[in-house]
Short mmCIF file of C-alpha atoms in Angstrom, two decimals:
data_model
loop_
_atom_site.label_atom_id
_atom_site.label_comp_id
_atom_site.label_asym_id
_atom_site.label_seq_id
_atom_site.Cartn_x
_atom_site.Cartn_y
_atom_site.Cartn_z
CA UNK A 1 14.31 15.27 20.15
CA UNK A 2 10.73 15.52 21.13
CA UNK A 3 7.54 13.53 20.16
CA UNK A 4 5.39 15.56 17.83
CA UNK A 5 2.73 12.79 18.58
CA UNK A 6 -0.67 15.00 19.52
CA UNK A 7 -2.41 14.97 23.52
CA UNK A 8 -2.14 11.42 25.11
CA UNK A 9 -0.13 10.06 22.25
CA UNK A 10 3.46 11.49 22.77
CA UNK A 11 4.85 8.77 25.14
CA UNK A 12 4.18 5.74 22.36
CA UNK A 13 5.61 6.76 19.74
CA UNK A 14 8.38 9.83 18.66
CA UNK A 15 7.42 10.43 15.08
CA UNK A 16 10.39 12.75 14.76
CA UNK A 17 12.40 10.51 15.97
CA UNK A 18 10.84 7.22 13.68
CA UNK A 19 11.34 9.58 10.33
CA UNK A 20 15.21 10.79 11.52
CA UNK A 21 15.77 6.60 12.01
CA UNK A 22 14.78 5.77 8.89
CA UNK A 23 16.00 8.83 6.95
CA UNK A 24 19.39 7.93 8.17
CA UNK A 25 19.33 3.85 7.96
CA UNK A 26 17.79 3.59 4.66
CA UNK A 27 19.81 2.11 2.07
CA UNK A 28 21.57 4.76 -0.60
CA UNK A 29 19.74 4.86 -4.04
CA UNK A 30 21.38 3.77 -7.39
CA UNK A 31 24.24 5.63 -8.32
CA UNK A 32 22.88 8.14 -10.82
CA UNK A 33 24.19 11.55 -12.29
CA UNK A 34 22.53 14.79 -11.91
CA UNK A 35 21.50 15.43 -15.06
CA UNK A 36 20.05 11.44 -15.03
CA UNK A 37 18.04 12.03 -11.87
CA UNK A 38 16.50 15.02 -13.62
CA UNK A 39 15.49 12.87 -16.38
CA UNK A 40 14.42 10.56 -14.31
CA UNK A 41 11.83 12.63 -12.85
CA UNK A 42 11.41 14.69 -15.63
CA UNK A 43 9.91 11.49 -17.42
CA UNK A 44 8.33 9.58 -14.58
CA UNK A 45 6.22 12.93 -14.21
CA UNK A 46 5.17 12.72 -18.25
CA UNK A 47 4.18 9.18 -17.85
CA UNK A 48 2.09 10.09 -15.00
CA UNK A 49 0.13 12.88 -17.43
CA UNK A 50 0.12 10.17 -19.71
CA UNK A 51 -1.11 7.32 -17.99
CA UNK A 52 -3.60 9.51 -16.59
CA UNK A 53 -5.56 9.57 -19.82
CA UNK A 54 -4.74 5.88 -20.79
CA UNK A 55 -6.48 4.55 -17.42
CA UNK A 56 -9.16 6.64 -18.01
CA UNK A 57 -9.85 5.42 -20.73
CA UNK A 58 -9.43 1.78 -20.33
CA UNK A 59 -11.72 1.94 -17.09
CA UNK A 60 -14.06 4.22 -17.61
CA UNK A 61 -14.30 4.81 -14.34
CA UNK A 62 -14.88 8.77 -14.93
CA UNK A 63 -17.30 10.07 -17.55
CA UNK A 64 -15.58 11.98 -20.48
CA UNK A 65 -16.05 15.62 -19.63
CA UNK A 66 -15.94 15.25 -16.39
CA UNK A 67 -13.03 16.29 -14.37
CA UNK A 68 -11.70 14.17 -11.59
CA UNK A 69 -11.03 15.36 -7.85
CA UNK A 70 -7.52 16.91 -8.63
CA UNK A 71 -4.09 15.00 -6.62
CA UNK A 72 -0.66 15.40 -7.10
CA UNK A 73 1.68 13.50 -8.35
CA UNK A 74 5.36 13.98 -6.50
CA UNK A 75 8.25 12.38 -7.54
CA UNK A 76 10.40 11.67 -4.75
CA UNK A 77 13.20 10.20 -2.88
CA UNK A 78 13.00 7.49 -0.15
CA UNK A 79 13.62 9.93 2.66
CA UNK A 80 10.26 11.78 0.84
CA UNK A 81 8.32 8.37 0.81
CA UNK A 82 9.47 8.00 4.84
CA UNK A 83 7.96 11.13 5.91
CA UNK A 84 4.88 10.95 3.91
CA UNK A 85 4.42 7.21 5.50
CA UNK A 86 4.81 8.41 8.67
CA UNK A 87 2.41 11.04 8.25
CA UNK A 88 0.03 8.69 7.46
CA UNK A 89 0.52 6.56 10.01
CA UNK A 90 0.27 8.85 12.77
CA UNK A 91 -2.96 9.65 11.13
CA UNK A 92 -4.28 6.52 11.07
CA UNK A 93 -3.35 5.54 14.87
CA UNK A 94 -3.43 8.40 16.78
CA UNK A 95 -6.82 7.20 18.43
CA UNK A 96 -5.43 3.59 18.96
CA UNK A 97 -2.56 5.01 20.36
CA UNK A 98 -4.46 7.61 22.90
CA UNK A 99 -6.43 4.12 23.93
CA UNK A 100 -2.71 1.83 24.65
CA UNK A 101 -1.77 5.36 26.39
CA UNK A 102 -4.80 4.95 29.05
CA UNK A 103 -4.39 1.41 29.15
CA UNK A 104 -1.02 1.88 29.99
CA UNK A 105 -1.25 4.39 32.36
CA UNK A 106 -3.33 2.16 34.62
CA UNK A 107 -1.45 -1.42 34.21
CA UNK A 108 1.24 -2.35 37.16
CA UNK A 109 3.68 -2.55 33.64
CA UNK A 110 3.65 0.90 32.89
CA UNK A 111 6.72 1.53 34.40
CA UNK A 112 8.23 -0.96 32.13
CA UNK A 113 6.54 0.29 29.33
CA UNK A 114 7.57 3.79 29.93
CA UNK A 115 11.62 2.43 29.79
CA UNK A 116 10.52 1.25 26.47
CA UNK A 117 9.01 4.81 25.69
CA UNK A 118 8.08 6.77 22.84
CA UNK A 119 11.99 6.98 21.49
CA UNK A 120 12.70 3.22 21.92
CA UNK A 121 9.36 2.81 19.45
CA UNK A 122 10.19 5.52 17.09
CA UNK A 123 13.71 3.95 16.62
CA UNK A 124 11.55 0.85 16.15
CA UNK A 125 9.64 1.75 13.51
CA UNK A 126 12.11 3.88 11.60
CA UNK A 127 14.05 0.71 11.42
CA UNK A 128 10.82 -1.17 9.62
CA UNK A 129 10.30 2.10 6.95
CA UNK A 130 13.87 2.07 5.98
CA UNK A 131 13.74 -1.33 5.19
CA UNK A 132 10.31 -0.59 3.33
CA UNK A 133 11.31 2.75 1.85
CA UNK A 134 13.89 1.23 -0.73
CA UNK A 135 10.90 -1.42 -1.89
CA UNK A 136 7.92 0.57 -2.77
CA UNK A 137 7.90 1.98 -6.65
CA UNK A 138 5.03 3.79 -6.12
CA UNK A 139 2.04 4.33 -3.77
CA UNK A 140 -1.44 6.56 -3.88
CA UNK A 141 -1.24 8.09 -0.10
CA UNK A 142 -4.91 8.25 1.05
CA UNK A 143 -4.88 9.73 4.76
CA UNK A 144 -1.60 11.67 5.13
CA UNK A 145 -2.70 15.78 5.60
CA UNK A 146 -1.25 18.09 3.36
CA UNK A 147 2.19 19.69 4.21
CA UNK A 148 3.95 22.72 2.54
CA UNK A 149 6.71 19.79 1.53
CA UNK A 150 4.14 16.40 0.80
CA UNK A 151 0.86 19.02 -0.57
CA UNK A 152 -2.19 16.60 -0.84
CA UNK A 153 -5.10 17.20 -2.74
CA UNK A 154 -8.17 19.33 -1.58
CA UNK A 155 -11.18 17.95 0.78
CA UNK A 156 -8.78 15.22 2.41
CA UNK A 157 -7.71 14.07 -1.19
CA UNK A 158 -4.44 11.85 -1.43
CA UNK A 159 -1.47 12.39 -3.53
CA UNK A 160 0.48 9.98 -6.01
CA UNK A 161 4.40 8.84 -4.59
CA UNK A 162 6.45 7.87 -6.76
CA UNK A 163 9.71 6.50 -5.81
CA UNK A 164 12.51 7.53 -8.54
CA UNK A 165 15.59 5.63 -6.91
CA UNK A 166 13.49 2.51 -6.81
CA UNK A 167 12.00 2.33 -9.43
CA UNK A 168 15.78 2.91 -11.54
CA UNK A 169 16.80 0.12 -9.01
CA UNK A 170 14.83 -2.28 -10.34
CA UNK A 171 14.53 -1.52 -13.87
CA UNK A 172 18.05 -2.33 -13.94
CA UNK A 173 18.00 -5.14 -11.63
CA UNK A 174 15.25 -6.68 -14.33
CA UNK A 175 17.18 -5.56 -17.30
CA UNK A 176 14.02 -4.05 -18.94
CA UNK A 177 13.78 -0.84 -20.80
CA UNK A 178 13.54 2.38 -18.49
CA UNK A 179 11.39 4.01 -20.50
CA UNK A 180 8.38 1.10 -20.54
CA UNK A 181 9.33 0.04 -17.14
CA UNK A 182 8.54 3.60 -16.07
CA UNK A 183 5.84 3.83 -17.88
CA UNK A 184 4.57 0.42 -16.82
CA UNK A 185 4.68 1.55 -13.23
CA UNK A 186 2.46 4.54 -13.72
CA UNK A 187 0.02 2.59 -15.17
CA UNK A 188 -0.61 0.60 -11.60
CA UNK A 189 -0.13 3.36 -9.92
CA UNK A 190 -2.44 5.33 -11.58
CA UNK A 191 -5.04 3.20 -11.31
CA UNK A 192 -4.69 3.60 -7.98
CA UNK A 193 -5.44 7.29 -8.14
CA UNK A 194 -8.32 6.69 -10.31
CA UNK A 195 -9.88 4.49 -7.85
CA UNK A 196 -9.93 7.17 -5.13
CA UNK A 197 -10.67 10.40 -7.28
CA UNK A 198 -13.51 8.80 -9.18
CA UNK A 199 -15.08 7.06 -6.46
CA UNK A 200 -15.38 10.08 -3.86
CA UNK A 201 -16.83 7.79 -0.46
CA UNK A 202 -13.75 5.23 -1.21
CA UNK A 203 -11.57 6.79 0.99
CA UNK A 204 -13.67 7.73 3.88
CA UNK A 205 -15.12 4.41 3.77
CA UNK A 206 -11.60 2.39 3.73
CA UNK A 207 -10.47 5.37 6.77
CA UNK A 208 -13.80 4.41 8.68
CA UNK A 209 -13.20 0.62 8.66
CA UNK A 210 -9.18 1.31 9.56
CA UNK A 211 -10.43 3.30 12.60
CA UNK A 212 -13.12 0.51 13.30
CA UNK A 213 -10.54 -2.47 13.54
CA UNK A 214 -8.05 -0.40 15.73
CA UNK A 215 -10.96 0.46 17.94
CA UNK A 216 -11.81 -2.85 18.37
CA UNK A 217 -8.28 -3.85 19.66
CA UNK A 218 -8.11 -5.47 22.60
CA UNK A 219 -3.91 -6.23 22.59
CA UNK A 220 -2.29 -5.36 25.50
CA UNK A 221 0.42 -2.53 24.13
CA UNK A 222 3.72 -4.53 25.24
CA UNK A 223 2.69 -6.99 22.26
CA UNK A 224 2.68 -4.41 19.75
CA UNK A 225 5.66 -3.08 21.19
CA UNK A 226 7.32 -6.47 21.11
CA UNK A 227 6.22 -6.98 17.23
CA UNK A 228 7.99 -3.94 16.46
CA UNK A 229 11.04 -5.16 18.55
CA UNK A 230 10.97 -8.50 16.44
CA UNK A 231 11.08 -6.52 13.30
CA UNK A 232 13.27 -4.59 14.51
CA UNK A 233 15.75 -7.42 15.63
CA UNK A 234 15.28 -9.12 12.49
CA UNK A 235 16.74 -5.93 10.61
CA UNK A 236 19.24 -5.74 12.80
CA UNK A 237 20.37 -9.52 12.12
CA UNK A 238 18.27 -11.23 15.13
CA UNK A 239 16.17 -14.07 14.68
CA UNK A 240 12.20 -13.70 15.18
CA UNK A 241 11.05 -16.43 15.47
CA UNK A 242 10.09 -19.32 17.89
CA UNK A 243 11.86 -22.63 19.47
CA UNK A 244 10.60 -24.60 16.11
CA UNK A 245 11.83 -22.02 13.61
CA UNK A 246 8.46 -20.78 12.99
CA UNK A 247 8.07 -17.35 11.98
CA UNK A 248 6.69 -14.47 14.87
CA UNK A 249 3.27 -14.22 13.92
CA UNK A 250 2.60 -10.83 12.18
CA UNK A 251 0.75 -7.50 13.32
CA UNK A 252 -2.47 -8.69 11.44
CA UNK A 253 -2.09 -12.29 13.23
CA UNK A 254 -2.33 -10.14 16.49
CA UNK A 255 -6.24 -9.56 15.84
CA UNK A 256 -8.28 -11.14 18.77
CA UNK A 257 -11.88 -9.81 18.82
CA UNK A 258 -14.53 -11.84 15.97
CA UNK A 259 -15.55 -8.31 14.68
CA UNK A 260 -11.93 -7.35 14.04
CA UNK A 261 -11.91 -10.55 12.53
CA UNK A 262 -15.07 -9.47 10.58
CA UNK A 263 -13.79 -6.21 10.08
CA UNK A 264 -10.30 -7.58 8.26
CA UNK A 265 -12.18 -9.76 6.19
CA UNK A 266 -13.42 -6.93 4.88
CA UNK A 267 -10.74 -4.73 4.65
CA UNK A 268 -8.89 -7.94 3.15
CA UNK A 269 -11.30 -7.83 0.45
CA UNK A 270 -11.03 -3.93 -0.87
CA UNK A 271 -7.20 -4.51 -0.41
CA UNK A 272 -7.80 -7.44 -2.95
CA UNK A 273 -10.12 -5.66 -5.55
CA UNK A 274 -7.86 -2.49 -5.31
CA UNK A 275 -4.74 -4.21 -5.83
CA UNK A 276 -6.05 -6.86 -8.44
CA UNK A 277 -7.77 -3.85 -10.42
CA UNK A 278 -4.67 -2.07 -10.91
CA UNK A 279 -2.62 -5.53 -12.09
CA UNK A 280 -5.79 -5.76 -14.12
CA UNK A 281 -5.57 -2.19 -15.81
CA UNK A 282 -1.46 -2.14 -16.24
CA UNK A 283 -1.92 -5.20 -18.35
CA UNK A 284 -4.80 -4.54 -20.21
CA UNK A 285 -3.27 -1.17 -21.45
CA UNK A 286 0.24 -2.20 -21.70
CA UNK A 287 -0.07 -3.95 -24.86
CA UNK A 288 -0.95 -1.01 -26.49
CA UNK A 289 1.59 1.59 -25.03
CA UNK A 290 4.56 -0.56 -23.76
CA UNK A 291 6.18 -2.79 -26.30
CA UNK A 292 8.16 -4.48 -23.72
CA UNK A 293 5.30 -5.46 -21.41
CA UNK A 294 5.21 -9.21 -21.87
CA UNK A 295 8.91 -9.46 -21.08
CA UNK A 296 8.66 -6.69 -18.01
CA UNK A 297 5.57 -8.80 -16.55
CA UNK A 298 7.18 -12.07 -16.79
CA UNK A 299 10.80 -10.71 -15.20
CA UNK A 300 8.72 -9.01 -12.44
CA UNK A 301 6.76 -12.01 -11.52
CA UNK A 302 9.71 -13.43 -11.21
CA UNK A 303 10.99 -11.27 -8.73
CA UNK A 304 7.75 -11.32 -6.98
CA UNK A 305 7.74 -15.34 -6.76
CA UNK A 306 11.09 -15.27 -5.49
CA UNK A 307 10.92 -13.43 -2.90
CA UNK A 308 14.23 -12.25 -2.05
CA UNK A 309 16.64 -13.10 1.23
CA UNK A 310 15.61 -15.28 4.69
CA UNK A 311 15.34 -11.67 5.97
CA UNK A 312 12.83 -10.80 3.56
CA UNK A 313 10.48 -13.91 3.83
CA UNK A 314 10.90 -13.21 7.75
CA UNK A 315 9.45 -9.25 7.73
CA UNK A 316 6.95 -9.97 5.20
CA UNK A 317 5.41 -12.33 7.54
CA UNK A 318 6.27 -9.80 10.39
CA UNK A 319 4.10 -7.28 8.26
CA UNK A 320 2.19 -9.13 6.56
CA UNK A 321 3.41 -8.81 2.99
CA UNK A 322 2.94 -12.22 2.04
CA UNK A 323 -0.92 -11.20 2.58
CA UNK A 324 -0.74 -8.11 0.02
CA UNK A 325 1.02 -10.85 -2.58
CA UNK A 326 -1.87 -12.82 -2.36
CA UNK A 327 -4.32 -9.42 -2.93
CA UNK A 328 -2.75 -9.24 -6.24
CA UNK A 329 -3.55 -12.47 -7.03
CA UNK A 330 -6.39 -12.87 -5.47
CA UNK A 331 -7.99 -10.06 -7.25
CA UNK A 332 -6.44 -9.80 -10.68
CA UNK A 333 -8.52 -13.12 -10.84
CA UNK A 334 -11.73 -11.58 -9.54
CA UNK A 335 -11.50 -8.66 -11.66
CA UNK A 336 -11.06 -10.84 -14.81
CA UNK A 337 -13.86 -13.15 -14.07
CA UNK A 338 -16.41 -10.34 -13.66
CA UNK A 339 -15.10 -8.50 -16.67
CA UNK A 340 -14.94 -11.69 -18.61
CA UNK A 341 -18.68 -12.31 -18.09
CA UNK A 342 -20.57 -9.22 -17.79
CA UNK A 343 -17.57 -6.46 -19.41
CA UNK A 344 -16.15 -3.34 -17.91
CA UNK A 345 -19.43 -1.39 -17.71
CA UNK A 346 -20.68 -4.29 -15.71
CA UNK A 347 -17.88 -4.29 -13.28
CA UNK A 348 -18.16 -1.06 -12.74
CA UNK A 349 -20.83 -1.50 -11.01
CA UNK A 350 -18.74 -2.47 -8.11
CA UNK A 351 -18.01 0.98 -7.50
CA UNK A 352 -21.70 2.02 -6.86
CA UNK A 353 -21.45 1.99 -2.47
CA UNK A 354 -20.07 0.19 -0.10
CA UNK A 355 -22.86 -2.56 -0.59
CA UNK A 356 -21.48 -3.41 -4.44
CA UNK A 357 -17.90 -3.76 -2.94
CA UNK A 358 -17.04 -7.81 -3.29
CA UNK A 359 -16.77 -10.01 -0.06
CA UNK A 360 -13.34 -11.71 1.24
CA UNK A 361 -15.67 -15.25 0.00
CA UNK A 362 -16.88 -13.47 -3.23
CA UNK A 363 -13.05 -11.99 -4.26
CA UNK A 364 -12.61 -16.02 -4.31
CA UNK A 365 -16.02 -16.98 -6.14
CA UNK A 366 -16.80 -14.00 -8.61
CA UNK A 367 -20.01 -15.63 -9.97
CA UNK A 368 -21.35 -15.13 -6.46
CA UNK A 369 -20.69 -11.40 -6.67
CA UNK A 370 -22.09 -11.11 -10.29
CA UNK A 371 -25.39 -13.01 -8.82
CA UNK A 372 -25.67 -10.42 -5.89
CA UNK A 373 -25.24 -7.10 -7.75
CA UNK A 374 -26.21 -7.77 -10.73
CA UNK A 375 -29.07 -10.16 -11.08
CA UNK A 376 -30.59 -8.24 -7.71
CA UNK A 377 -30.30 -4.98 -9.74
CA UNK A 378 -31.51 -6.18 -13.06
CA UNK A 379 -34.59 -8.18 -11.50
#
């Protein structure tokens, strides 16, 4: 098979290869009938429409009459959330990767490197996204580009993923009602969608510091290679980690330069307020439109706090998904605080620019960002 990666790219990763991996190593769904996975979809897609008009509401984020930047919403599989992932990653890296390509090229390694090659790294990371493709309910892709298969909205716009086999998965391993359970995951997810189509510089601004921080790498590409390997290995039943039993640092513990470190601070931040809204949103509309809620949030927390296997603490430190844990936290808290003392209007106001968008230090001290925007603006 043969990398699809574009000029100067093709020998570090084989994309082809990394969606084939995981398309064939990720976990089978729940066992459902036909006519069940129809209904599946057939509803997810209805609370979509639905919770379209109940986060619009509840936000306020978009002006009544005025019509959002149109994205889809696809129900699909976990071979469907693999290829769109992948999409977006080579996206994403495609200039990092051209830059580990020259280095490469003129390093006494590259020979070694090249025996590691493009397929050894595509089998890599195929092995990471199956692991991740039966955990993700849902996801608003930003960067992948359109395909006749994955179609994306217009202008670079993103498209809603939902994932029907894992979101049946867990409503049953919860025990919760399918139909609010469903219904409760569009509501984050949506939110998600809202975020981007109502505030149009959001994405290019989140792309712009992504390609910042990977331009500002400095990691010599056997590391990354050999993160992916200790994924990998840990997947595969191997151990990653050191002669203490600490765990292999993760990708984001790789950063080395103080302004990716400034960078990821801020990136940390949006990942926060983003994340925390949406936690924010599904439970203030819940209430209202999912009986169940209080019993669904308290299960799921659950299953949040607990984590799951050793093999699951181990990648999420490997990825950095204990980090993204914390961004819920982290910013349901922030988003409360402001709304709590100057009301939804008021937070709003964190969608004005760039500028209005909270710091990692004010995510953690919202009076702090209410002093900046607000009493600046208002004096």
């Amino acid at each position: 098979m043969t990398s699809t990666g574009g000029a100067g790219t093709s020998g570090m990763v084989d994309w082809n290869l990394a969606v084939a991996t995981a398309t064939r190593l990720v976990r089978p769904g729940p066992e459902v009938s036909r006519d069940e996975a129809r209904e599946v979809v057939a509803e997810l897609r209805r609370h979509a429409k639905a919770s379209e008009e109940h986060v619009r509401a509840y936000t306020r984020m978009i002006p009544e009459g005025v019509a959002p930047h149109d994205t889809p919403v696809l129900v699909v599989d976990r071979a469907g959330w693999i290829k769109a992932n992948v999409a977006g990653f080579r996206e994403l890296l495609t200039p990092l990767l051209g830059k580990m390509q020259d280095r490469r090229a003129g390093t006494s390694g590259s020979a070694v490197l090249g025996a590691v090659g493009g397929k050894v790294t595509g089998v890599e990371l195929g092995m990471l996204l199956s692991f991740l493709a039966s955990r993700i309910l849902g996801q608003y892709e930003t960067f992948a580009p359109a395909t006749r298969d994955l179609p994306a909205g217009a202008n670079g716009g993103g498209r809603l993923l939902l994932v029907a086999p894992n979101i049946v998965h867990v409503e049953r391993e919860l025990d919760v009602s399918p139909h609010d359970f469903r219904l409760w995951v569009c509501l984050h997810e949506e939110t998600h969608r809202t975020q981007f189509t109502a505030v149009p510089w959001l994405r290019d601004h989140l792309q712009g510091e992504i390609q910042s921080f990977l331009a500002a790498t400095d990691v010599d590409p056997g590391t990354v290679v050999e993160r992916l390997r200790e994924a990998a290995q840990t997947l595969a039943g191997g151990r990653p980690e050191g002669e203490e039993g600490e765990p292999a640092p993760s990708f984001v513990e790789l950063v080395q330069t103080p302004e990716q470190r400034e960078i990821l601070g801020r990136l940390t931040a949006v990942m926060s307020l983003l994340e925390g809204h949406a936690d924010y949103v599904m439970d203030g509309v819940g209430p209202e439109v999912v009986p169940s809620v209080a019993e669904i949030r308290e299960k799921f927390q659950q299953r949040r706090a607990r984590g799951a296997s050793r093999l699951d603490l181990a990648l999420r430190k490997l990825l950095g998904l204990d980090a993204k844990l914390r961004q819920y936290r982290d910013g349901e808290r922030f988003v409360r605080a402001v709304v709590d003392q100057v009301g939804m209007d008021g937070f709003n106001r964190v969608w004005t620019s760039p500028n209005t968008l909270p710091t990692k230090t004010e995510i953690a001290a919202p009076a702090d960002w209410i002093a900046r925007v607000h009493r600046k603006a208002d004096s």
